[in-house]
XYZ file of C-alpha atoms in Angstrom:
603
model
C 62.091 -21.000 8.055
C 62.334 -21.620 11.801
C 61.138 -24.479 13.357
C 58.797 -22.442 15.443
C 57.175 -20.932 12.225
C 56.921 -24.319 10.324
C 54.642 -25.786 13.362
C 52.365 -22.696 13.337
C 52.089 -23.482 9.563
C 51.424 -26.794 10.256
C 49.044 -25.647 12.654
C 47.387 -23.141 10.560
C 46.785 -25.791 7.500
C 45.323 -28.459 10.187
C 43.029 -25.855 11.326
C 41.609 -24.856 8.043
C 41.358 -28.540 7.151
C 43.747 -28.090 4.067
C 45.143 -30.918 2.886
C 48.907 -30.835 3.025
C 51.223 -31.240 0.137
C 54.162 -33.849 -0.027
C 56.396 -33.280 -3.448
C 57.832 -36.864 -4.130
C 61.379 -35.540 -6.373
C 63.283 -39.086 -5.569
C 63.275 -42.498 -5.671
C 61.978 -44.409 -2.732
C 64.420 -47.110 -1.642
C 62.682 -48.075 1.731
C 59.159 -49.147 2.821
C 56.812 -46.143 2.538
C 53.560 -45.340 3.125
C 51.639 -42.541 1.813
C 48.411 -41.923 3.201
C 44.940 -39.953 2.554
C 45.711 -37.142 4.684
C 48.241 -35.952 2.031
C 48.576 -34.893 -1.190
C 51.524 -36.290 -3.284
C 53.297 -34.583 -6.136
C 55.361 -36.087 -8.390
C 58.441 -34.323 -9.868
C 61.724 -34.608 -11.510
C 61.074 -37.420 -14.300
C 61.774 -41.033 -13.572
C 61.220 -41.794 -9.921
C 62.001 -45.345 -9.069
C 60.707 -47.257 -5.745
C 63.701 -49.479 -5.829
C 65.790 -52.322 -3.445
C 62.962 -54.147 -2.627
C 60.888 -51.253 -0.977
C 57.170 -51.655 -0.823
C 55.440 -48.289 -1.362
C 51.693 -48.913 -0.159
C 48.731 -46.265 -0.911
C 45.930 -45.812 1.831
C 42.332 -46.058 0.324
C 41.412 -42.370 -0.822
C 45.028 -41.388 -1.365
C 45.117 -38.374 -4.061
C 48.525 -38.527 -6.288
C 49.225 -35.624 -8.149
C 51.677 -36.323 -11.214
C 53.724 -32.953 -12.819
C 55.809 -34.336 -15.795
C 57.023 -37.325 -14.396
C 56.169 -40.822 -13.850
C 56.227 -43.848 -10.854
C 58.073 -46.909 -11.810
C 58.409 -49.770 -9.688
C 61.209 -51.834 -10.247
C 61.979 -56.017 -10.734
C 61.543 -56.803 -6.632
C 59.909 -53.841 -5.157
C 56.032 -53.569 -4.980
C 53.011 -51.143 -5.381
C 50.157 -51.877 -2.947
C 47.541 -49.668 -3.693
C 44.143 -50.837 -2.504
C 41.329 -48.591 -2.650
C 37.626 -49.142 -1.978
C 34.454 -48.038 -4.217
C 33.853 -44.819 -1.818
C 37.504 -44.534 -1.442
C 39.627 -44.889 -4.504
C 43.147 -43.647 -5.176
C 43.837 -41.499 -7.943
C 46.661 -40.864 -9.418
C 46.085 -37.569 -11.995
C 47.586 -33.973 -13.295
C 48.784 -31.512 -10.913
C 47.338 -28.928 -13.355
C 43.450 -27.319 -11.830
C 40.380 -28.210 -12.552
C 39.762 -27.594 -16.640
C 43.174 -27.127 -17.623
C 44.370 -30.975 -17.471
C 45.006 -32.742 -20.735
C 46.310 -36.379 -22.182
C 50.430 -36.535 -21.044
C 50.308 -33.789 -18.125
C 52.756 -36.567 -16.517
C 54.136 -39.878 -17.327
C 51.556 -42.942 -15.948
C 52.490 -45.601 -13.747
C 54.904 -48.409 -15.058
C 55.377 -51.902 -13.137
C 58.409 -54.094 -14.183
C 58.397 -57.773 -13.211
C 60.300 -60.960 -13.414
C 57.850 -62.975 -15.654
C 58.720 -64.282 -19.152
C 58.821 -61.820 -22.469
C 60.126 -62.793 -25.862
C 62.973 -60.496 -26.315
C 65.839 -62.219 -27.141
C 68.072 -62.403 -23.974
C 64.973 -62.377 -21.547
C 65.030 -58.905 -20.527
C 64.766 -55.288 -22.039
C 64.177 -51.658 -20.810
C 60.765 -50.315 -21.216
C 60.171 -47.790 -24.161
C 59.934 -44.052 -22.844
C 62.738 -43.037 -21.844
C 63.122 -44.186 -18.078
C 66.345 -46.223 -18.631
C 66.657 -48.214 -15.521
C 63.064 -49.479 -16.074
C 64.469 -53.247 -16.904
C 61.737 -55.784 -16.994
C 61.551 -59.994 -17.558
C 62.729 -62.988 -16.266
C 62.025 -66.350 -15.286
C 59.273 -66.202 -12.435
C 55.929 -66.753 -14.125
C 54.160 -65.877 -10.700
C 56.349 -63.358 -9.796
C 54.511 -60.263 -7.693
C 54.858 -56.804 -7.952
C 52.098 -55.944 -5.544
C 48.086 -54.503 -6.036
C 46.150 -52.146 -7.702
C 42.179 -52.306 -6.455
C 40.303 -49.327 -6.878
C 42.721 -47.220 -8.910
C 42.351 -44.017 -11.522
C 44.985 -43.082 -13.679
C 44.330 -39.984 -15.332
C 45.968 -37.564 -18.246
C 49.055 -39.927 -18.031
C 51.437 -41.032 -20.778
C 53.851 -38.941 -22.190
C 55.314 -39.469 -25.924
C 58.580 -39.113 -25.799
C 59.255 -39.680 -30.029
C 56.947 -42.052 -31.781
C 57.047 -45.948 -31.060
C 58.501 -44.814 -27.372
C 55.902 -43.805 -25.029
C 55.119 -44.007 -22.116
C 51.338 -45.584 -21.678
C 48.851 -44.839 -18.174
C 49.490 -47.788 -17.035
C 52.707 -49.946 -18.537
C 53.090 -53.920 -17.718
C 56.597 -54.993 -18.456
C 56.820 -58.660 -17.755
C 54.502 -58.625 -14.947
C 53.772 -62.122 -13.401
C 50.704 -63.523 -12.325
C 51.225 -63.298 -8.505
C 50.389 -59.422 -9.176
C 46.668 -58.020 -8.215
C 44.899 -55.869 -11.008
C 41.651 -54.773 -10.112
C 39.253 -51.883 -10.893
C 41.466 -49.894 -12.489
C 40.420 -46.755 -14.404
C 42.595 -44.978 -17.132
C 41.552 -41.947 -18.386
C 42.445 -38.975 -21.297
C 45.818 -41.083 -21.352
C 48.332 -39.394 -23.551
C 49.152 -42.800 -25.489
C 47.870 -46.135 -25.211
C 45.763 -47.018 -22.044
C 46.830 -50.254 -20.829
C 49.867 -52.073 -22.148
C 51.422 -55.238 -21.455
C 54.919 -56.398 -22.306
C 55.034 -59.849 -22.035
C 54.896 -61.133 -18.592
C 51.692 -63.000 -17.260
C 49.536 -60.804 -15.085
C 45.749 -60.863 -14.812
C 43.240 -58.607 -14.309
C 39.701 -57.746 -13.714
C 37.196 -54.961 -14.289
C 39.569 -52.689 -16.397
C 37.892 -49.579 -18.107
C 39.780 -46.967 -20.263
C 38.444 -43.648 -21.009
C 39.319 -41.758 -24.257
C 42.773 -42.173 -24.429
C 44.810 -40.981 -27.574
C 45.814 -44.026 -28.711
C 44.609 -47.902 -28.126
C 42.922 -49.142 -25.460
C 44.665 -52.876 -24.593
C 48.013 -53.285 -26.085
C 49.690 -56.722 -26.009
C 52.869 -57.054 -26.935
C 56.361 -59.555 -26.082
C 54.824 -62.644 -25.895
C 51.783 -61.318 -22.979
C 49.428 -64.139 -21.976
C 47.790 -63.342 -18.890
C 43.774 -63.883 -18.567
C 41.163 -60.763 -18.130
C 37.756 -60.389 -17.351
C 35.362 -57.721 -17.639
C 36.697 -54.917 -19.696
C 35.046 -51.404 -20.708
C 36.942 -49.183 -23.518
C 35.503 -45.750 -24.614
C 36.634 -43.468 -27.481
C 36.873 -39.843 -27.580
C 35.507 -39.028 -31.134
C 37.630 -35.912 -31.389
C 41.201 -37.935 -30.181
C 42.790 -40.002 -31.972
C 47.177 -40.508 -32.378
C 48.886 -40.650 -36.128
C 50.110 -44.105 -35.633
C 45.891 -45.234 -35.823
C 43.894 -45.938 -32.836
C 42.887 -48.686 -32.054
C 40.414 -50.734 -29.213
C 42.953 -53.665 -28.900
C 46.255 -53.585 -30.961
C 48.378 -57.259 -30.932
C 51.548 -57.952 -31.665
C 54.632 -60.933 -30.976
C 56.697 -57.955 -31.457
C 57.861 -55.204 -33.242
C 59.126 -56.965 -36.178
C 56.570 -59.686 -36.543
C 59.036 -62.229 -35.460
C 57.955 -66.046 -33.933
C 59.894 -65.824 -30.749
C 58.826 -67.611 -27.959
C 56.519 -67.157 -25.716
C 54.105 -66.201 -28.114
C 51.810 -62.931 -27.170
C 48.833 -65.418 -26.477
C 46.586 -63.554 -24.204
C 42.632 -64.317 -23.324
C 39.755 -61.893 -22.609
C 36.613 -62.788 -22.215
C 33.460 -59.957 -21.531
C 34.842 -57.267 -23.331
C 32.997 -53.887 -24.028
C 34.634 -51.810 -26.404
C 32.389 -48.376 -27.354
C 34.344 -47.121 -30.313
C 34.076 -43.392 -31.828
C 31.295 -43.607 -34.150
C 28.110 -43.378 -31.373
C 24.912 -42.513 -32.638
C 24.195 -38.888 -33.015
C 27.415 -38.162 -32.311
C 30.329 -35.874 -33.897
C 32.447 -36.863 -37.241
C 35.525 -38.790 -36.170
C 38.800 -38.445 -36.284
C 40.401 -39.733 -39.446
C 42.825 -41.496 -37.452
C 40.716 -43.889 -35.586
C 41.620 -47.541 -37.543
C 39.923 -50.712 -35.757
C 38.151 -52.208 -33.159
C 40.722 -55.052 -33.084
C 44.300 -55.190 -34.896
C 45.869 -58.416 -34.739
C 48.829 -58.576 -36.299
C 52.526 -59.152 -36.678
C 52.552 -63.384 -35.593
C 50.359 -62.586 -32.577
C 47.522 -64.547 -31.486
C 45.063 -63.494 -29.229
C 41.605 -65.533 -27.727
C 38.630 -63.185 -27.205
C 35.712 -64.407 -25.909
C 31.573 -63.101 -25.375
C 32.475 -59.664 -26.033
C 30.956 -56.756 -27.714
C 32.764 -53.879 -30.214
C 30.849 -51.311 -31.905
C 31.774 -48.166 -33.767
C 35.131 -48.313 -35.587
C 35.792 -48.094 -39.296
C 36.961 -51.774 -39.155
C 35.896 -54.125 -36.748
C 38.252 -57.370 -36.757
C 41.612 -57.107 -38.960
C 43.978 -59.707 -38.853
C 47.148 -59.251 -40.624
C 50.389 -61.378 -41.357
C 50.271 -65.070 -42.563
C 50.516 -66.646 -38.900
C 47.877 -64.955 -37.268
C 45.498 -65.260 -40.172
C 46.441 -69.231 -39.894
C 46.198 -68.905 -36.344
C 42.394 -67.879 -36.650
C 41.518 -70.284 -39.864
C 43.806 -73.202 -39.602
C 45.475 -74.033 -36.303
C 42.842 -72.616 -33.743
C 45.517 -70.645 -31.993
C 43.531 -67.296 -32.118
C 40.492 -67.999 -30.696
C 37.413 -65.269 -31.450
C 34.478 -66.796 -30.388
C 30.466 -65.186 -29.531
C 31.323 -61.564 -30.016
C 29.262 -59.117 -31.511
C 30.670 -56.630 -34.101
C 28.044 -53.626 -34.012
C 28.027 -50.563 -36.194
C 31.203 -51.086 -38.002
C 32.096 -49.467 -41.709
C 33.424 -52.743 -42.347
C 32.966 -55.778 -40.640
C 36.196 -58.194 -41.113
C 39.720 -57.632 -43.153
C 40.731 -59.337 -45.162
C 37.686 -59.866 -47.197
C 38.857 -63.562 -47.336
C 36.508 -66.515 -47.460
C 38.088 -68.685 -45.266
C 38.499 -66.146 -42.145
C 34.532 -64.830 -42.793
C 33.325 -68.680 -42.883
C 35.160 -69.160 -39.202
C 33.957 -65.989 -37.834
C 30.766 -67.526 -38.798
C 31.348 -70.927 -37.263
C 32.913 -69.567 -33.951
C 29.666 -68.025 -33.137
C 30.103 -64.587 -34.119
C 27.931 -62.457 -35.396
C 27.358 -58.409 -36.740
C 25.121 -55.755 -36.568
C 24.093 -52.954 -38.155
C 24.101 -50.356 -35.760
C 25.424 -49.573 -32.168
C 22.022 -48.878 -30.997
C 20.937 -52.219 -32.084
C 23.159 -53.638 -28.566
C 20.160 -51.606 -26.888
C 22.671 -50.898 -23.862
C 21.235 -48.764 -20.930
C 22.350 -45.030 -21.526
C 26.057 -45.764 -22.645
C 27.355 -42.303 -23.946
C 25.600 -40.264 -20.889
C 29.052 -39.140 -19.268
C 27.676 -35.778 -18.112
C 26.308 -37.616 -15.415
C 26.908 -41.428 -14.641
C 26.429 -43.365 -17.646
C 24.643 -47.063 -17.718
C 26.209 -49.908 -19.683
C 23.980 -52.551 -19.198
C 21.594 -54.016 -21.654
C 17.939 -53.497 -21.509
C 15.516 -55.896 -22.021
C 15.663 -57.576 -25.698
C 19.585 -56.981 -25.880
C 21.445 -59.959 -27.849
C 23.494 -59.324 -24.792
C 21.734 -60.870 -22.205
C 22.591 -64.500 -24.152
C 24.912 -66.409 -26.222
C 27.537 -66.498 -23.832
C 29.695 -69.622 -24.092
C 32.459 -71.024 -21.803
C 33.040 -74.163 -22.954
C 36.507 -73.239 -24.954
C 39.259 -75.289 -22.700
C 40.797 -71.811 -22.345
C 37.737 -70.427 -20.704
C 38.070 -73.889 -18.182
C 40.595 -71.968 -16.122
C 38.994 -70.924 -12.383
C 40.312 -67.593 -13.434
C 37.251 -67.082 -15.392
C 33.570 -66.620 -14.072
C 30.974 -68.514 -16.554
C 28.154 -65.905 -17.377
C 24.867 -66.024 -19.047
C 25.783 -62.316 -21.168
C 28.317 -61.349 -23.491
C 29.863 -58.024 -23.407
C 31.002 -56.726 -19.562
C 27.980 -56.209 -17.544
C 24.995 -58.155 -16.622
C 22.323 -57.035 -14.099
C 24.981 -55.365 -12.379
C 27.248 -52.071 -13.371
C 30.643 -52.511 -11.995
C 31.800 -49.013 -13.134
C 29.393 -47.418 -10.561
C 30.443 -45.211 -7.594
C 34.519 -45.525 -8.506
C 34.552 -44.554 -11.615
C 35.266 -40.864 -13.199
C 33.337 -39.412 -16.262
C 34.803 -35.938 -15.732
C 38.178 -36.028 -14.504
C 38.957 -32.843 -16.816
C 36.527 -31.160 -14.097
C 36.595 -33.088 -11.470
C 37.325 -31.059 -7.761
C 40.220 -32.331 -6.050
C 41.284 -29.316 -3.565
C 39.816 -31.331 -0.873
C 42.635 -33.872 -1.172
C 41.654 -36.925 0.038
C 38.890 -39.348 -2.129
C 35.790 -40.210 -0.238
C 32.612 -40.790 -2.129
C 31.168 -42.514 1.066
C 27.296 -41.293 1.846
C 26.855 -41.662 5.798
C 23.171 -42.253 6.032
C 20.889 -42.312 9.686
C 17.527 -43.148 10.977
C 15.776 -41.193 13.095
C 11.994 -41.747 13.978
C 9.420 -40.415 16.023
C 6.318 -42.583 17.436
C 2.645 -41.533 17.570
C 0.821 -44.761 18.558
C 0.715 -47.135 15.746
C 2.715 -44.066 13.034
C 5.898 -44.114 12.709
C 7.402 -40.495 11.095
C 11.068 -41.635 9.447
C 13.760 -38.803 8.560
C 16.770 -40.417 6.257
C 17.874 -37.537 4.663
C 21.476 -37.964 3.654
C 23.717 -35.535 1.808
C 24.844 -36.539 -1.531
C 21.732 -39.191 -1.552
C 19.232 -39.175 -4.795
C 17.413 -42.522 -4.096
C 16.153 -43.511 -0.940
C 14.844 -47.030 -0.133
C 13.487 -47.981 2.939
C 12.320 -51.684 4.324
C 10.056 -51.323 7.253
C 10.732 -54.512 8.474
C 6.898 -55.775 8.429
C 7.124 -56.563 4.626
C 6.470 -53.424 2.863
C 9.035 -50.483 1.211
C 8.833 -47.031 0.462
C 11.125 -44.422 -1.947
C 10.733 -41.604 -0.001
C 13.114 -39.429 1.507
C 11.570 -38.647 4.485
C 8.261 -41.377 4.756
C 5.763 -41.577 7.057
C 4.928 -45.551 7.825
C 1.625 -47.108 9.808
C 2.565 -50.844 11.425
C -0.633 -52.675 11.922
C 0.988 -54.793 14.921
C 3.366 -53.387 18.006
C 7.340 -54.521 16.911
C 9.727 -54.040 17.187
C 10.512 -53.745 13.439
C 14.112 -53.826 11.775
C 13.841 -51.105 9.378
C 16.446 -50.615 6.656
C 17.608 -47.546 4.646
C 19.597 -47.699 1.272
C 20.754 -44.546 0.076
C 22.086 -44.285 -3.283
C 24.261 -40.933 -4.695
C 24.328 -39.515 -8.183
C 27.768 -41.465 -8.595
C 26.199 -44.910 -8.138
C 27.257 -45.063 -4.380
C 25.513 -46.559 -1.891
C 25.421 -47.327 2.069
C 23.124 -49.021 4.282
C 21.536 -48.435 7.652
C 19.422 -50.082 10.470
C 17.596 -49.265 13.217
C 15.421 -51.094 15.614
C 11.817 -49.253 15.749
C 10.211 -50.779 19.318
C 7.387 -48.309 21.046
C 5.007 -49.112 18.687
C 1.622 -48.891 20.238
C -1.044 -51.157 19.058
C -4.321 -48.732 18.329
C -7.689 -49.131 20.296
C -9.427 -51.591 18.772
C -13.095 -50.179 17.704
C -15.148 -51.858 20.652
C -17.836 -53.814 19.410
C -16.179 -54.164 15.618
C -16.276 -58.144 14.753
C -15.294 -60.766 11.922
C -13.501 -57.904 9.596
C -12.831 -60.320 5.875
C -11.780 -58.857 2.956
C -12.180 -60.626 -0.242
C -10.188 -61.089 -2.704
C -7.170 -60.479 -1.272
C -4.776 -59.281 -2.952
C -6.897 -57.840 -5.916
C -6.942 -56.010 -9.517
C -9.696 -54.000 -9.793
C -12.025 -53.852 -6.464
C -12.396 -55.723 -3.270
C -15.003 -55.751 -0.490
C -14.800 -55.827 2.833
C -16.735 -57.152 5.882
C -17.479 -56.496 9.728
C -20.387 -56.288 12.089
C -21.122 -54.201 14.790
C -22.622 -54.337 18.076
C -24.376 -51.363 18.003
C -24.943 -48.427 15.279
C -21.747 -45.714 15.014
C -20.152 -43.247 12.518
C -16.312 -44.163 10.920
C -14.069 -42.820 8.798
C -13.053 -44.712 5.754
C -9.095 -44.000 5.074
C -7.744 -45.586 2.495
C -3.883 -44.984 2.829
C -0.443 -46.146 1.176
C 2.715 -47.212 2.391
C 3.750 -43.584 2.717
C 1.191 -42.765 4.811
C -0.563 -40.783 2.353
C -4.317 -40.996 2.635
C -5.017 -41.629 -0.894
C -9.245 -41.422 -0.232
C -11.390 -40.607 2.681
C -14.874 -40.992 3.662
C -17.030 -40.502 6.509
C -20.151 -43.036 6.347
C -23.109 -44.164 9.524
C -22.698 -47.750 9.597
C -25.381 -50.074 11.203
C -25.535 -52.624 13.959
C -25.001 -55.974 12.858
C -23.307 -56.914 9.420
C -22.147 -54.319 7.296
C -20.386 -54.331 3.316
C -17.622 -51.933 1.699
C -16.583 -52.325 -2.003
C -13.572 -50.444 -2.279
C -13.040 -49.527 -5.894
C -9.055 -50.515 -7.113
C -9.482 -49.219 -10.264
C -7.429 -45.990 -9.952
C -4.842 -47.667 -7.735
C -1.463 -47.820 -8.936
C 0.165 -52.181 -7.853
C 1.227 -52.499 -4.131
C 0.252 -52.803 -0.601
C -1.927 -50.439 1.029
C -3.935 -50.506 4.304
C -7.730 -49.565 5.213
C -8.420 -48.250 7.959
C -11.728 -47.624 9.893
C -11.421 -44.857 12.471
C -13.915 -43.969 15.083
C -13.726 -41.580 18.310
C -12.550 -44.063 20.405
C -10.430 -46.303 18.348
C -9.359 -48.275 14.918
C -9.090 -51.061 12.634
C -6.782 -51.839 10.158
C -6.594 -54.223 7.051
C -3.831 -54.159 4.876
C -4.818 -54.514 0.931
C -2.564 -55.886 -2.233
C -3.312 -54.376 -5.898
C -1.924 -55.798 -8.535
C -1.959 -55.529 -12.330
């Protein structure tokens, strides 16, 4: 191709605002950026960003993987920081209901931190065999994932050596791990070998096998963490929402696999109304093989065994020693509650503040299995929930940790919104680049003492608008009456069907204070505000015909009447009955001028 036909093909894609392609076939050995105006495609197996490069992802970036995977190597760094509006996926090259779990390998960081392998370091299982990991550096960085979805990742090479959506191998603390979404991941979701990273607001979204898999002596901290099963997907080896081990044999080797949670979701495969599961689904929690593990004000519902511990030294751990630490969870809707069916580890579970329930419903969470459109996870009112959270555990001391009032991963407040994918399997990307952003505006037009708004945004659902004289409206487009001249700060909140929103502000000034109705004195209303009727005051100077408007914060006349008043003092009783709670203004209108009150109802 000439160079002269390249540019008018360059030309031509710029000017049909396609996003161009960029097929990534090698390692990356130097400081590279990719950026959100491309699309990235991953080929040719193991690619390695290696000597120390730095590969940084711009916010919105869409990474497109075709059977093989990203690994960054001991000294080189990922920094991939995305935003809410703007995150960076990484996901199948395959269109739009054709994807599937292990359409490409996942996203593997090695570090320098501490794992228990005899020797201090090992390659990481699936196949890519320069992916060394371990070391000595505790704090050791391998760079930032914010805002991040990994999607149809993980490829099973033979079984016990896969590759996982997102793989940890020795990972040190100094590393960022943020908001990071996995999703229809071919094996397990997240796993950690060893090392001592952290991380924070972590979901994973029916993948095949388990959810949070610690392994190699792992003891970083996490916070807030959301696991959903896929009823229908399950792997052979039994799935699991957190699988534990020291490591594969069960051996003591130091540093123990040790690591803490705290506010842990897990929404396991039996959900009410929902399909038989697979028979290969196993346990909410699997702690095995010399491991210990501290999980804290967390919530699991839905497997065929909640908690099993196995192997003498983590049983120990949990009855004797206190080195596994399970304390204020809530085991909802299991078959069975606890293995083994041994005194001493039910009379702990007891004493550590655990408890069980019957059903998953019984967690009364918002609208948790909704992923058609953007599920809630946040408990309604009444949910054991809300309470019984407990920090006092010297782990839970660390200023890693944020001290809540709820158990289980959300409060008042649903992290998962905007970011977040519930379709990916469907999910457009032909645009390219990621940008859930709304881009709301004010516009207004004046007619004395009415102001008409327009805040129509696209990709808005809820509208909420703050007139900047104390009252609010829902509507789209409302229609607003100031009782004084300004200028007024009014606000507009848009929200989108994805849980996105954006703010904006605009100064209202040109208000015109009405006539005043000449001759109209000493207007009182009393009571107000009010719950079922009020009345209302004036006198005259001399005898004249008003309208009566009664009219909400919409500017929606909600009653009208036309009525001779007399000279001198005059009474209304304005019936509240009917009247739904919230401000409202009366407003007496004659030919030359008007009054207005405003009114509270409340109930």
């Amino acid at each position: 191709m000439t160079k002269q036909l390249l540019l008018s093909l360059i030309v031509m894609i710029s000017s049909l605002g396609l996003t161009a392609q960029v097929v990534v076939n090698s390692d990356i050995t130097a400081n590279t950026t990719w950026t959100n105006n491309n699309i990235y495609l991953l080929q040719g197996g193991c690619l390695y960003v290696r000597n120390s490069a730095t590969l940084t992802i711009e916010p919105g970036t869409l990474i497109k993987g075709d059977a093989a995977a990203l690994i960054v190597l001991r000294g080189s760094k990922i920094i991939a920081e995305g935003t809410p509006e703007r995150p960076i996926v990484f996901t199948s090259s395959k269109p739009a209901g054709q994807r599937n779990p292990g359409d490409w390998g996942g996203l593997l960081l090695m570090g320098k931190a501490p794992i228990n392998v005899p020797g201090g370091e090992t390659t990481v299982e699936g196949g890519c065999s320069e992916a060394l990991y371990g070391g000595t550096d505790p704090n050791d960085n391998s760079g930032t994932l914010r805002y991040v979805r990994i999607e149809f990742a993980g490829i099973p090479f033979q079984p016990n050596n896969e590759l996982n959506s997102l793989t940890l191998g020795g990972v040190g603390a100094g590393t960022v791990i943020e908001h990071v979404q996995t999703s229809y991941g071919g094996d397990d979701a997240f796993e950690w070998f060893g090392g001592t990273v952290n991380g924070k607001w972590l979901v994973t979204y029916r993948t095949v096998d388990d959810m949070f898999d610690t392994d190699f002596g792992y003891s970083g901290k996490n916070q807030w963490l959301l696991g959903i099963s896929d009823p229908a997907i399950a792997d052979v080896s039994g799935s699991n929402g957190f699988e534990s081990d020291n490591d594969g044999q069960g051996t003591s080797n130091e540093p123990k696999t040790n690591a803490h949670f705290s506010n842990v979701t897990i929404l396991g495969p039996m959900q009410p109304g929902g399909p038989a599961i697979n028979s290969n689904f196993k346990r909410a929690l699997h702690i095995r093989r010399c491991s210990f593990q501290d999980i804290f004000n967390s919530a699991f519902t839905g497997f065929p065994v909640g908690l099993k511990l196995e192997s003498t030294c983590t049983i120990d751990g949990f009855t004797t020693s206190g080195d596994v630490e399970f304390k204020n969870n809530i085991l909802a809707g299991m078959t069975t509650n606890i293995e083994p069916a041994d005194a001493a580890v039910q009379t702990q579970f007891n004493n550590l503040g655990n408890s069980t329930l019957a059903a998953v419903e019984d967690l009364a969470l918002t609208n948790p299995f909704d992923f058609g459109g953007n599920p809630g996870f946040r408990p309604d009112a009444g949910s054991p929930l809300l309470g019984g959270a407990d920090f006092s555990s010297p782990t839970l001391q660390d200023a890693f940790f944020t001290a809540t009032a709820y158990r289980g991963a959300f409060g008042n407040t649903d992290w998962t919104d905007c970011w977040t994918e519930w379709d990916p399997i469907n999910a457009d990307y032909e645009g390219g680049s990621i940008n859930y952003g709304l881009n709301p505006g004010i516009t207004f037009t004046v007619n004395g003492g009415t102001v008409t708004f327009t805040g129509s945004t696209q990709g808005a659902v809820a509208y909420a608008w703050d007139f900047g004289d104390g009252t609010v409206s829902g509507n789209e487009n409302p229609v607003h009456t100031y009782t004084a001249a300004g200028p007024f700060v009014v606000t507009l909140t848009v929200t989108s069907a994805r849980g996105c929103t954006a703010t904006a502000t605009k100064t209202v000034d040109g208000v015109v204070a009405t006539n005043e109705i000449e001759g109209l004195r000493g207007l009182k209303v009393f009571p107000n505000p009010f719950h079922s009727g009020t009345s209302v005051e004036f006198s005259l100077k001399n005898q004249m015909m008003l309208d009566v408007q009664l009219v909400d914060v919409t500017g929606r006349v909600v009653s009208l009447a036309t009525q001779e008043f007399n000279a001198g003092m005059n009474r209304l009783e304005i019936d509240g009955s009917s009247l739904s709670a919230g401000v409202y203004f009366l407003r007496l209108v004659s030919a030359e001028g008007q009054t207005t009150v405003r009114l509270s109802v409340l109930r």
